[in-house]
Short mmCIF file of C-alpha atoms in Angstrom, two decimals:
data_model
loop_
_atom_site.label_atom_id
_atom_site.label_comp_id
_atom_site.label_asym_id
_atom_site.label_seq_id
_atom_site.Cartn_x
_atom_site.Cartn_y
_atom_site.Cartn_z
CA GLU T 1 75.01 44.59 93.86
CA PHE T 2 72.77 41.68 94.09
CA THR T 3 73.08 37.93 93.77
CA GLY T 4 70.45 37.13 95.93
CA LYS T 5 66.82 35.58 93.60
CA THR T 6 64.10 37.29 95.13
CA ILE T 7 62.97 41.38 95.73
CA SER T 8 60.63 41.51 98.03
CA SER T 9 61.30 45.64 98.57
CA GLY T 10 61.66 48.94 95.94
CA GLY T 11 65.39 50.46 94.95
CA THR T 12 67.44 50.25 92.52
CA TYR T 13 69.93 46.70 92.12
CA ASP T 14 72.60 46.29 89.97
CA ILE T 15 72.81 43.15 88.10
CA THR T 16 75.36 41.47 86.74
CA GLY T 17 77.49 37.55 85.70
CA GLU T 18 75.65 35.06 86.19
CA VAL T 19 72.16 34.56 88.09
CA ALA T 20 69.69 31.64 88.25
CA GLY T 21 66.30 33.81 87.32
CA ILE T 22 65.05 37.07 89.34
CA VAL T 23 61.60 36.82 90.87
CA ILE T 24 60.52 40.53 91.93
CA ASN T 25 57.44 40.81 94.21
CA THR T 26 56.68 43.95 96.22
CA THR T 27 54.14 47.30 96.22
CA ASP T 28 57.19 49.57 94.91
CA SER T 29 58.84 50.08 92.04
CA VAL T 30 62.24 48.95 91.21
CA GLN T 31 65.10 49.22 88.71
CA LEU T 32 66.81 46.10 87.96
CA ASN T 33 70.57 47.41 85.96
CA LEU T 34 71.67 45.11 83.91
CA LYS T 35 75.50 45.16 82.80
CA ASP T 36 76.64 42.23 81.26
CA ALA T 37 74.73 39.72 82.93
CA THR T 38 74.09 37.12 81.96
CA ILE T 39 70.61 34.81 83.62
CA THR T 40 69.27 31.50 83.12
CA ASN T 41 66.82 29.68 84.73
CA GLU T 42 65.36 26.06 84.11
CA SER T 43 62.39 26.62 86.02
CA GLY T 44 60.25 29.81 84.96
CA PRO T 45 61.12 32.98 83.09
CA ALA T 46 64.69 34.11 84.22
CA ILE T 47 63.41 37.50 85.19
CA TYR T 48 59.40 36.99 86.48
CA VAL T 49 57.55 40.48 88.05
CA GLU T 50 55.10 38.78 89.88
CA ASN T 51 53.70 42.30 91.23
CA ALA T 52 54.92 46.20 91.28
CA LYS T 53 54.27 48.99 90.89
CA THR T 54 56.48 49.52 88.09
CA VAL T 55 59.47 47.75 86.51
CA SER T 56 62.48 49.59 85.09
CA ILE T 57 65.27 47.86 83.06
CA VAL T 58 68.68 49.66 81.99
CA LEU T 59 70.40 47.97 80.25
CA SER T 60 74.28 48.31 79.43
CA GLY T 61 77.08 45.54 78.11
CA THR T 62 75.49 42.35 76.32
CA ASN T 63 72.72 40.62 78.47
CA THR T 64 71.67 37.37 77.79
CA LEU T 65 68.32 35.44 78.72
CA THR T 66 67.85 31.69 78.52
CA TYR T 67 65.15 29.83 80.25
CA THR T 68 62.96 27.00 79.85
CA THR T 69 59.61 27.79 81.02
CA THR T 70 56.11 27.52 81.86
CA GLU T 71 53.07 28.21 79.57
CA GLU T 72 51.62 29.68 81.97
CA LEU T 73 54.12 31.93 82.80
CA ASP T 74 55.45 32.07 79.55
CA GLY T 75 58.36 34.98 78.39
CA ALA T 76 62.02 35.06 79.32
CA ILE T 77 60.91 38.56 80.86
CA TYR T 78 57.49 38.25 82.40
CA SER T 79 55.65 41.15 84.09
CA THR T 80 52.11 40.91 85.42
CA ASP T 81 53.05 44.59 86.02
CA ASP T 82 54.46 48.10 83.49
CA LEU T 83 56.91 47.63 82.51
CA ILE T 84 60.19 49.89 80.87
CA ILE T 85 63.21 48.38 79.19
CA SER T 86 65.91 51.51 78.03
CA GLY T 87 69.81 51.64 78.08
CA THR T 88 72.06 51.85 75.57
CA GLY T 89 73.77 47.85 75.78
CA THR T 90 72.19 44.52 74.34
CA LEU T 91 69.57 41.76 75.28
CA ASN T 92 69.86 38.74 73.83
CA VAL T 93 66.79 36.44 74.32
CA THR T 94 66.33 32.85 73.80
CA SER T 95 62.69 31.43 74.61
CA ASN T 96 60.86 28.15 73.96
CA TYR T 97 57.94 30.40 74.36
CA ASP T 98 57.45 34.45 73.94
CA GLY T 99 60.49 36.86 74.76
CA ILE T 100 59.06 39.88 75.89
CA VAL T 101 55.77 40.19 78.22
CA SER T 102 53.90 42.36 80.47
CA LYS T 103 50.38 41.96 81.18
CA ASP T 104 49.64 45.61 81.69
CA THR T 105 52.29 48.43 79.53
CA LEU T 106 55.80 47.68 78.15
CA VAL T 107 57.27 50.43 77.17
CA ILE T 108 61.10 50.33 75.48
CA LYS T 109 62.45 53.46 75.23
CA SER T 110 65.76 51.96 74.11
CA GLY T 111 68.38 49.60 74.08
CA SER T 112 69.58 46.72 71.19
CA TYR T 113 67.07 43.52 71.23
CA ILE T 114 67.83 40.12 69.98
CA ILE T 115 65.31 37.93 70.23
CA ASN T 116 64.16 34.44 69.34
CA SER T 117 61.83 32.84 70.64
CA ASP T 118 59.41 29.50 70.05
CA ASP T 119 55.88 32.05 70.16
CA ASP T 120 56.26 35.63 70.20
CA GLY T 121 59.11 38.04 70.74
CA ILE T 122 57.46 41.12 72.64
CA ARG T 123 53.77 41.39 74.16
CA GLY T 124 52.03 42.94 75.41
CA LYS T 125 48.57 43.49 76.70
CA ASP T 126 47.68 46.67 77.28
CA ASN T 127 49.78 48.14 75.03
CA VAL T 128 53.28 48.12 73.70
CA ALA T 129 54.86 51.23 73.13
CA ILE T 130 58.44 51.51 71.04
CA VAL T 131 59.85 54.73 70.89
CA ASP T 132 63.54 53.71 69.45
CA GLY T 133 66.35 51.24 69.70
CA ASN T 134 67.99 48.22 67.51
CA PHE T 135 65.58 44.86 67.58
CA THR T 136 65.96 41.53 65.57
CA ILE T 137 63.37 38.72 66.28
CA ASN T 138 63.02 35.78 64.84
CA ALA T 139 59.96 34.36 66.10
CA LYS T 140 57.87 31.03 65.57
CA GLY T 141 54.58 33.06 66.57
CA ASP T 142 54.02 36.80 66.23
CA GLY T 143 56.98 39.13 65.95
CA ILE T 144 54.74 41.94 67.77
CA LYS T 145 51.64 42.38 69.21
CA SER T 146 49.76 43.73 71.77
CA THR T 147 46.25 41.54 73.36
CA ASP T 148 43.73 42.91 75.06
CA GLU T 149 40.73 42.89 72.69
CA LYS T 150 38.20 44.41 75.35
CA ASP T 151 39.47 47.60 76.26
CA SER T 152 39.24 49.54 73.01
CA THR T 153 41.76 52.57 74.63
CA LYS T 154 43.48 49.18 74.89
CA GLY T 155 45.09 46.80 72.73
CA TYR T 156 47.59 49.12 71.18
CA VAL T 157 51.06 48.75 69.66
CA ALA T 158 52.69 52.49 68.45
CA ILE T 159 56.36 52.85 67.08
CA ASP T 160 57.78 56.12 66.95
CA GLY T 161 61.30 54.47 65.96
CA GLY T 162 63.89 52.22 66.06
CA LYS T 163 65.12 49.56 63.18
CA PHE T 164 63.47 46.54 63.07
CA THR T 165 64.79 43.21 61.45
CA ILE T 166 61.60 40.57 61.94
CA ASN T 167 61.03 36.75 61.09
CA SER T 168 57.94 35.56 61.73
CA VAL T 169 56.12 32.55 61.20
CA ASN T 170 52.66 34.59 61.56
CA ASP T 171 52.08 38.49 61.59
CA GLY T 172 55.37 40.57 62.18
CA ILE T 173 53.45 43.51 63.80
CA GLN T 174 49.96 42.87 64.99
CA ALA T 175 47.47 44.77 66.80
CA GLU T 176 44.28 44.22 68.97
CA THR T 177 42.93 47.70 68.42
CA GLU T 178 45.03 50.23 67.03
CA LEU T 179 49.09 49.71 64.94
CA VAL T 180 49.68 53.37 64.44
CA ILE T 181 54.33 53.67 62.70
CA ASN T 182 55.13 57.42 63.32
CA GLY T 183 58.65 56.68 62.03
CA GLY T 184 61.81 53.85 62.01
CA SER T 185 63.38 51.48 59.52
CA PHE T 186 61.46 47.83 59.96
CA ASN T 187 62.34 44.68 57.38
CA ILE T 188 59.82 42.06 57.81
CA LYS T 189 59.22 39.47 56.55
CA THR T 190 56.40 35.85 57.35
CA THR T 191 56.55 32.46 56.42
CA GLY T 192 52.67 30.98 56.97
CA THR T 193 52.58 27.31 58.56
CA GLY T 194 49.27 27.35 56.48
CA ASN T 195 46.72 25.90 58.20
CA ASP T 196 44.42 29.29 58.10
CA VAL T 197 47.12 31.18 60.30
CA SER T 198 47.53 34.72 59.92
CA SER T 199 51.25 35.61 58.61
CA LYS T 200 50.37 39.00 57.59
CA GLY T 201 53.28 41.96 57.67
CA LEU T 202 51.56 45.23 59.53
CA LYS T 203 47.44 43.81 61.20
CA ALA T 204 45.49 46.12 63.49
CA VAL T 205 42.50 45.06 64.13
CA THR T 206 40.32 48.63 64.36
CA VAL T 207 42.29 51.01 63.04
CA LEU T 208 46.36 50.77 60.86
CA GLU T 209 47.97 54.20 60.24
CA ILE T 210 51.74 54.77 58.50
CA ASN T 211 52.30 58.43 59.43
CA ASP T 212 56.53 57.50 57.89
CA GLY T 213 58.65 55.35 58.13
CA ASP T 214 61.34 53.25 55.64
CA ILE T 215 58.61 49.99 56.23
CA THR T 216 60.17 46.84 53.60
CA ILE T 217 57.65 43.38 54.34
CA ASN T 218 57.59 40.09 52.25
CA SER T 219 54.81 37.82 53.41
CA VAL T 220 52.71 34.82 52.32
CA ASP T 221 49.75 36.83 53.73
CA ASP T 222 48.72 39.98 53.77
CA GLY T 223 51.88 42.85 53.48
CA ILE T 224 49.57 45.61 55.10
CA HIS T 225 45.99 44.84 57.06
CA SER T 226 43.34 46.15 58.96
CA ASP T 227 39.59 44.60 59.71
CA GLY T 228 38.76 48.07 60.13
CA ASP T 229 40.39 51.54 58.31
CA LEU T 230 44.15 51.82 57.28
CA ALA T 231 45.89 54.71 56.72
CA ILE T 232 49.05 55.50 55.05
CA ASN T 233 50.08 59.32 55.77
CA LYS T 234 53.65 58.92 54.40
CA GLY T 235 56.82 57.18 54.38
CA THR T 236 58.23 54.64 51.76
CA ILE T 237 56.98 51.58 51.36
CA ASN T 238 57.55 48.97 49.68
CA VAL T 239 55.60 45.21 49.79
CA THR T 240 55.80 42.12 48.30
CA SER T 241 52.43 39.46 48.80
CA LYS T 242 51.21 36.39 47.70
CA ASP T 243 48.10 37.78 48.94
CA ASP T 244 46.66 41.50 49.03
CA ALA T 245 49.84 43.99 49.32
CA VAL T 246 46.93 46.96 50.74
CA HIS T 247 44.17 45.54 52.49
CA ALA T 248 41.24 47.16 55.30
CA ASP T 249 37.78 45.92 55.09
CA GLY T 250 36.59 49.35 56.21
CA MET T 251 38.70 51.96 54.19
CA VAL T 252 41.68 52.36 53.07
CA GLU T 253 43.21 56.11 52.60
CA ILE T 254 46.35 57.07 51.40
CA ASN T 255 47.67 60.58 51.43
CA GLY T 256 51.45 60.27 50.91
CA GLY T 257 54.42 58.24 50.35
CA GLU T 258 56.25 56.63 48.35
CA ILE T 259 54.49 53.20 47.51
CA THR T 260 55.76 50.44 45.70
CA LEU T 261 53.48 47.04 45.66
CA THR T 262 54.22 43.65 43.52
#
């Protein structure tokens, strides 16, 4: 059972009870088993991966992360390396900046997530890949996003399944390259602030592709938007928008699905 603050060697660590922040700094891989843990840090991320080969977080029970951090280290979970989260438990995140951040790849395989953030809810630089899970995200920035705009093979968001309730001021789900949705249930509401802030339901810069899913969007900006091409191949899609319901600067291709636009 881990009782300290800094993890400096690889291995598996059981985290339970009250912990005043965790810092990981090693060249090896680390697995954190969070079981009914309360992690609070008033001067930085609740979990800070300064360096590691990969970090896996496995959830069981109910876990709570609360922190007040800096603009530089801007996530309740902040990882400079690949981060994988799974398990059957719940993760409650309250953040004055972002909720969960990886500067590399962020993979979420399962678990339940309740995120209240003053900026983005979930952010991965190289990519965000979600296999399954239950997500409730209240974000004053974007709900889920990727940010790498320099490498065309990165900066994507891929979602295979899960249940998502997203209330965001800015975009609900946003990708700097491709956004691909293969399944899942989505209820997305964007509220916007004016001042030319993007507040779209689903947004991609290069390609947006919907292959299946049950998607409901209520947005003040475009509901489904691509700066490049957009394809809808299957799914049940309901969009209510104060701007365009479906918009692409390139090509819009609709091959199937049950689509209702207001």
